[in-house]
mmCIF file of C-alpha atoms in Angstrom:
data_model
loop_
_atom_site.group_PDB
_atom_site.id
_atom_site.type_symbol
_atom_site.label_atom_id
_atom_site.label_comp_id
_atom_site.label_asym_id
_atom_site.label_seq_id
_atom_site.Cartn_x
_atom_site.Cartn_y
_atom_site.Cartn_z
ATOM 1 C CA UNK R 1 -19.271 -17.647 -3.740
ATOM 2 C CA UNK R 2 -16.450 -17.788 -1.279
ATOM 3 C CA UNK R 3 -15.371 -20.877 0.633
ATOM 4 C CA UNK R 4 -13.408 -20.565 3.834
ATOM 5 C CA UNK R 5 -11.347 -23.352 5.304
ATOM 6 C CA UNK R 6 -10.209 -23.443 8.897
ATOM 7 C CA UNK R 7 -8.143 -25.982 10.741
ATOM 8 C CA UNK R 8 -8.018 -27.624 13.040
ATOM 9 C CA UNK R 9 -11.710 -28.036 13.817
ATOM 10 C CA UNK R 10 -11.077 -28.701 17.485
ATOM 11 C CA UNK R 11 -8.022 -28.245 19.642
ATOM 12 C CA UNK R 12 -7.198 -28.925 23.277
ATOM 13 C CA UNK R 13 -4.051 -27.244 24.501
ATOM 14 C CA UNK R 14 -2.380 -26.809 27.902
ATOM 15 C CA UNK R 15 -1.903 -23.375 29.423
ATOM 16 C CA UNK R 16 1.344 -21.837 28.296
ATOM 17 C CA UNK R 17 1.558 -23.755 25.033
ATOM 18 C CA UNK R 18 1.736 -22.037 21.622
ATOM 19 C CA UNK R 19 -1.131 -21.762 19.178
ATOM 20 C CA UNK R 20 -1.459 -21.566 15.430
ATOM 21 C CA UNK R 21 -4.836 -21.514 13.691
ATOM 22 C CA UNK R 22 -4.992 -21.258 9.947
ATOM 23 C CA UNK R 23 -7.622 -19.897 7.625
ATOM 24 C CA UNK R 24 -7.616 -19.980 3.848
ATOM 25 C CA UNK R 25 -10.120 -18.526 1.419
ATOM 26 C CA UNK R 26 -11.205 -19.668 -2.023
ATOM 27 C CA UNK R 27 -13.342 -18.003 -4.627
ATOM 28 C CA UNK R 28 -12.244 -14.423 -4.236
ATOM 29 C CA UNK R 29 -9.160 -12.264 -4.429
ATOM 30 C CA UNK R 30 -7.954 -9.474 -2.174
ATOM 31 C CA UNK R 31 -10.598 -10.120 0.489
ATOM 32 C CA UNK R 32 -10.826 -8.456 3.857
ATOM 33 C CA UNK R 33 -10.135 -11.132 6.456
ATOM 34 C CA UNK R 34 -11.238 -11.279 10.054
ATOM 35 C CA UNK R 35 -10.649 -13.331 13.176
ATOM 36 C CA UNK R 36 -13.474 -13.471 15.704
ATOM 37 C CA UNK R 37 -13.695 -15.219 19.036
ATOM 38 C CA UNK R 38 -16.934 -16.405 20.496
ATOM 39 C CA UNK R 39 -16.965 -17.412 24.147
ATOM 40 C CA UNK R 40 -19.587 -19.968 25.179
ATOM 41 C CA UNK R 41 -23.042 -18.387 24.966
ATOM 42 C CA UNK R 42 -21.611 -15.024 24.026
ATOM 43 C CA UNK R 43 -21.447 -12.793 20.972
ATOM 44 C CA UNK R 44 -18.780 -12.367 18.355
ATOM 45 C CA UNK R 45 -15.705 -10.444 19.441
ATOM 46 C CA UNK R 46 -13.565 -9.064 16.639
ATOM 47 C CA UNK R 47 -9.901 -9.818 17.328
ATOM 48 C CA UNK R 48 -8.086 -8.850 14.130
ATOM 49 C CA UNK R 49 -8.870 -7.750 10.625
ATOM 50 C CA UNK R 50 -6.733 -7.411 7.534
ATOM 51 C CA UNK R 51 -7.327 -5.467 4.355
ATOM 52 C CA UNK R 52 -4.280 -6.868 2.563
ATOM 53 C CA UNK R 53 -1.086 -8.897 2.774
ATOM 54 C CA UNK R 54 0.942 -7.894 5.806
ATOM 55 C CA UNK R 55 -1.738 -5.441 6.982
ATOM 56 C CA UNK R 56 -3.165 -6.365 10.362
ATOM 57 C CA UNK R 57 -5.329 -4.292 12.687
ATOM 58 C CA UNK R 58 -5.918 -5.389 16.245
ATOM 59 C CA UNK R 59 -9.150 -4.634 18.010
ATOM 60 C CA UNK R 60 -8.381 -5.689 21.565
ATOM 61 C CA UNK R 61 -5.163 -6.018 23.555
ATOM 62 C CA UNK R 62 -4.383 -9.644 24.181
ATOM 63 C CA UNK R 63 -1.701 -12.292 23.944
ATOM 64 C CA UNK R 64 -2.797 -13.269 20.446
ATOM 65 C CA UNK R 65 -1.325 -12.115 17.159
ATOM 66 C CA UNK R 66 -2.312 -12.473 13.521
ATOM 67 C CA UNK R 67 -0.434 -12.608 10.269
ATOM 68 C CA UNK R 68 -1.373 -12.586 6.611
ATOM 69 C CA UNK R 69 1.514 -14.045 4.627
ATOM 70 C CA UNK R 70 -0.558 -14.503 1.457
ATOM 71 C CA UNK R 71 -3.606 -12.835 -0.043
ATOM 72 C CA UNK R 72 -5.968 -15.624 0.995
ATOM 73 C CA UNK R 73 -4.274 -16.909 4.118
ATOM 74 C CA UNK R 74 -4.825 -15.610 7.620
ATOM 75 C CA UNK R 75 -3.127 -17.071 10.688
ATOM 76 C CA UNK R 76 -3.941 -16.588 14.356
ATOM 77 C CA UNK R 77 -1.129 -17.293 16.800
ATOM 78 C CA UNK R 78 -0.125 -17.178 20.405
ATOM 79 C CA UNK R 79 3.199 -17.825 22.094
ATOM 80 C CA UNK R 80 1.613 -18.793 25.418
ATOM 81 C CA UNK R 81 -2.057 -19.668 25.772
ATOM 82 C CA UNK R 82 -4.139 -18.550 28.734
ATOM 83 C CA UNK R 83 -7.239 -20.230 30.135
ATOM 84 C CA UNK R 84 -9.249 -17.228 28.949
ATOM 85 C CA UNK R 85 -8.246 -17.969 25.354
ATOM 86 C CA UNK R 86 -10.716 -20.857 25.247
ATOM 87 C CA UNK R 87 -13.520 -20.287 22.800
ATOM 88 C CA UNK R 88 -14.820 -20.757 19.301
ATOM 89 C CA UNK R 89 -12.607 -19.002 16.766
ATOM 90 C CA UNK R 90 -14.146 -17.960 13.497
ATOM 91 C CA UNK R 91 -12.386 -16.725 10.414
ATOM 92 C CA UNK R 92 -14.435 -14.555 8.083
ATOM 93 C CA UNK R 93 -13.944 -12.999 4.697
ATOM 94 C CA UNK R 94 -15.638 -10.310 2.712
ATOM 95 C CA UNK R 95 -14.858 -8.613 -0.555
ATOM 96 C CA UNK R 96 -14.966 -4.893 -1.148
ATOM 97 C CA UNK R 97 -17.265 -4.239 -4.034
ATOM 98 C CA UNK R 98 -17.095 -0.542 -4.771
ATOM 99 C CA UNK R 99 -20.366 1.032 -3.736
ATOM 100 C CA UNK R 100 -21.737 -2.374 -2.849
ATOM 101 C CA UNK R 101 -20.615 -4.062 0.312
ATOM 102 C CA UNK R 102 -20.700 -7.818 0.344
ATOM 103 C CA UNK R 103 -21.697 -10.127 3.131
ATOM 104 C CA UNK R 104 -19.195 -11.769 5.393
ATOM 105 C CA UNK R 105 -18.669 -15.457 4.889
ATOM 106 C CA UNK R 106 -17.638 -17.463 7.909
ATOM 107 C CA UNK R 107 -15.407 -20.472 8.130
ATOM 108 C CA UNK R 108 -16.512 -23.563 10.059
ATOM 109 C CA UNK R 109 -14.646 -22.429 13.164
ATOM 110 C CA UNK R 110 -12.074 -23.908 15.527
ATOM 111 C CA UNK R 111 -13.154 -24.862 19.017
ATOM 112 C CA UNK R 112 -10.207 -24.238 21.325
ATOM 113 C CA UNK R 113 -10.106 -25.521 24.874
ATOM 114 C CA UNK R 114 -7.225 -24.442 27.054
ATOM 115 C CA UNK R 115 -6.719 -26.617 30.136
ATOM 116 C CA UNK L 1 -15.440 3.585 18.940
ATOM 117 C CA UNK L 2 -18.323 2.256 16.902
ATOM 118 C CA UNK L 3 -20.719 -0.166 18.528
ATOM 119 C CA UNK L 4 -23.961 -2.022 17.870
ATOM 120 C CA UNK L 5 -26.469 -2.632 20.645
ATOM 121 C CA UNK L 6 -28.865 -5.545 20.274
ATOM 122 C CA UNK L 7 -32.012 -6.270 22.288
ATOM 123 C CA UNK L 8 -33.321 -8.429 23.760
ATOM 124 C CA UNK L 9 -30.537 -10.806 24.717
ATOM 125 C CA UNK L 10 -33.048 -13.639 25.110
ATOM 126 C CA UNK L 11 -36.468 -14.026 23.536
ATOM 127 C CA UNK L 12 -38.958 -16.816 24.053
ATOM 128 C CA UNK L 13 -42.074 -17.081 21.890
ATOM 129 C CA UNK L 14 -44.802 -19.605 21.242
ATOM 130 C CA UNK L 15 -44.788 -21.369 17.897
ATOM 131 C CA UNK L 16 -46.738 -19.314 15.392
ATOM 132 C CA UNK L 17 -46.136 -16.011 17.157
ATOM 133 C CA UNK L 18 -43.916 -13.249 15.804
ATOM 134 C CA UNK L 19 -40.452 -12.357 17.068
ATOM 135 C CA UNK L 20 -38.779 -8.964 16.827
ATOM 136 C CA UNK L 21 -35.126 -8.224 17.497
ATOM 137 C CA UNK L 22 -33.835 -4.662 17.504
ATOM 138 C CA UNK L 23 -30.406 -3.165 16.925
ATOM 139 C CA UNK L 24 -29.011 0.321 17.231
ATOM 140 C CA UNK L 25 -25.732 1.390 15.671
ATOM 141 C CA UNK L 26 -23.540 4.386 16.351
ATOM 142 C CA UNK L 27 -21.593 5.060 13.166
ATOM 143 C CA UNK L 28 -23.563 7.129 10.675
ATOM 144 C CA UNK L 29 -21.174 5.913 7.940
ATOM 145 C CA UNK L 30 -22.594 2.386 8.174
ATOM 146 C CA UNK L 31 -24.436 1.441 4.998
ATOM 147 C CA UNK L 32 -24.980 -2.318 5.110
ATOM 148 C CA UNK L 33 -26.825 -4.242 7.789
ATOM 149 C CA UNK L 34 -26.817 -8.046 7.664
ATOM 150 C CA UNK L 35 -28.520 -10.466 10.036
ATOM 151 C CA UNK L 36 -26.970 -13.822 10.875
ATOM 152 C CA UNK L 37 -28.463 -16.956 12.369
ATOM 153 C CA UNK L 38 -26.204 -19.241 14.353
ATOM 154 C CA UNK L 39 -27.364 -22.670 15.390
ATOM 155 C CA UNK L 40 -25.662 -24.379 18.285
ATOM 156 C CA UNK L 41 -22.049 -25.220 17.501
ATOM 157 C CA UNK L 42 -22.213 -23.972 13.929
ATOM 158 C CA UNK L 43 -20.983 -20.966 12.039
ATOM 159 C CA UNK L 44 -23.177 -17.879 11.586
ATOM 160 C CA UNK L 45 -25.169 -17.890 8.354
ATOM 161 C CA UNK L 46 -26.555 -14.842 6.613
ATOM 162 C CA UNK L 47 -30.353 -14.860 6.564
ATOM 163 C CA UNK L 48 -31.228 -11.396 5.315
ATOM 164 C CA UNK L 49 -29.565 -8.041 4.780
ATOM 165 C CA UNK L 50 -30.513 -4.481 4.003
ATOM 166 C CA UNK L 51 -28.641 -1.575 2.495
ATOM 167 C CA UNK L 52 -28.914 2.030 3.593
ATOM 168 C CA UNK L 53 -30.883 3.133 0.538
ATOM 169 C CA UNK L 54 -33.750 0.777 1.423
ATOM 170 C CA UNK L 55 -36.181 1.060 4.328
ATOM 171 C CA UNK L 56 -37.584 -2.455 4.371
ATOM 172 C CA UNK L 57 -36.861 -5.859 2.878
ATOM 173 C CA UNK L 58 -38.838 -9.061 3.138
ATOM 174 C CA UNK L 59 -38.032 -12.695 2.387
ATOM 175 C CA UNK L 60 -40.884 -15.071 3.153
ATOM 176 C CA UNK L 61 -41.319 -15.090 6.950
ATOM 177 C CA UNK L 62 -38.371 -12.804 7.598
ATOM 178 C CA UNK L 63 -38.273 -9.039 7.209
ATOM 179 C CA UNK L 64 -35.828 -6.322 8.144
ATOM 180 C CA UNK L 65 -36.556 -2.622 8.600
ATOM 181 C CA UNK L 66 -34.082 0.221 8.723
ATOM 182 C CA UNK L 67 -34.461 3.728 10.124
ATOM 183 C CA UNK L 68 -31.277 5.567 9.186
ATOM 184 C CA UNK L 69 -32.268 8.762 10.968
ATOM 185 C CA UNK L 70 -32.662 6.964 14.257
ATOM 186 C CA UNK L 71 -29.872 4.453 13.465
ATOM 187 C CA UNK L 72 -32.192 1.553 14.249
ATOM 188 C CA UNK L 73 -32.783 -1.654 12.350
ATOM 189 C CA UNK L 74 -34.925 -4.605 13.278
ATOM 190 C CA UNK L 75 -35.468 -8.239 12.357
ATOM 191 C CA UNK L 76 -39.032 -9.521 12.218
ATOM 192 C CA UNK L 77 -39.839 -13.227 12.067
ATOM 193 C CA UNK L 78 -43.484 -14.135 11.564
ATOM 194 C CA UNK L 79 -45.195 -17.491 12.119
ATOM 195 C CA UNK L 80 -42.213 -18.729 14.100
ATOM 196 C CA UNK L 81 -41.329 -22.410 14.013
ATOM 197 C CA UNK L 82 -39.207 -24.521 16.384
ATOM 198 C CA UNK L 83 -36.412 -24.606 13.799
ATOM 199 C CA UNK L 84 -36.153 -20.824 14.081
ATOM 200 C CA UNK L 85 -34.630 -21.373 17.532
ATOM 201 C CA UNK L 86 -31.053 -20.110 17.357
ATOM 202 C CA UNK L 87 -28.894 -17.122 18.185
ATOM 203 C CA UNK L 88 -29.391 -14.166 15.891
ATOM 204 C CA UNK L 89 -26.752 -11.495 15.341
ATOM 205 C CA UNK L 90 -27.190 -8.125 13.751
ATOM 206 C CA UNK L 91 -24.232 -6.300 12.259
ATOM 207 C CA UNK L 92 -23.372 -2.927 10.794
ATOM 208 C CA UNK L 93 -20.706 -2.358 8.183
ATOM 209 C CA UNK L 94 -18.663 0.817 8.664
ATOM 210 C CA UNK L 95 -16.723 2.465 5.891
ATOM 211 C CA UNK L 96 -13.648 3.336 7.947
ATOM 212 C CA UNK L 97 -10.706 0.974 8.081
ATOM 213 C CA UNK L 98 -11.863 -1.196 5.236
ATOM 214 C CA UNK L 99 -15.450 -2.332 5.670
ATOM 215 C CA UNK L 100 -15.143 -3.446 9.228
ATOM 216 C CA UNK L 101 -18.138 -5.342 10.531
ATOM 217 C CA UNK L 102 -19.427 -4.590 14.006
ATOM 218 C CA UNK L 103 -21.677 -7.286 15.472
ATOM 219 C CA UNK L 104 -24.381 -6.991 18.076
ATOM 220 C CA UNK L 105 -24.084 -9.226 21.128
ATOM 221 C CA UNK L 106 -26.711 -11.643 19.843
ATOM 222 C CA UNK L 107 -30.250 -12.675 20.741
ATOM 223 C CA UNK L 108 -31.048 -16.202 21.786
ATOM 224 C CA UNK L 109 -34.458 -17.061 20.373
ATOM 225 C CA UNK L 110 -36.454 -19.948 21.775
ATOM 226 C CA UNK L 111 -39.558 -21.036 19.894
ATOM 227 C CA UNK L 112 -41.747 -23.287 22.032
ATOM 228 C CA UNK L 113 -43.850 -25.889 20.277
#
């Protein structure tokens, strides 16, 4: 099965500072990759998804961006963080399987606090 | 766009009772419906799933039902235990844009001992 690595696990950043969160995937090739944000006590909000290298789709307008420089690497970035960017960021991966659709595997998450 | 509605947002049951969480999806192209359990501070974990060619699936105390005509699917937990307390998310996989997963808003389940 797939293994997803995320780092850092926790991060405290001042408002206006840049952000870079990294996600890497093992155990599969050509996965679909996703970035979700979960605010405290809230559901999962899809931020970006990628079906291949260099292919990024954005779900909500925001000051975040994503990049996929390699097949199994997905990066979430910001040039200037806002207070509202605080939350639990989850990277997820699934693999297209023809007629069968596979489950999404989640990384351990990064807890971001913007002060 | 596509969306998934999940109810209730909070559910409190007595240990041993059953719990039911319901979801409704909008995209008729959805064909895979997983349920995730998320304990406090941890990542969501898949607990059960169902595909569109099946109406019901059971795994010990957990079952999921799907009504494709009505675009409803539900999670049923029987003989609830305190360790079942968590947030549960339903999701629907759509076929447009590369198997994009749409999550429900989550249900916080409290099981009282």
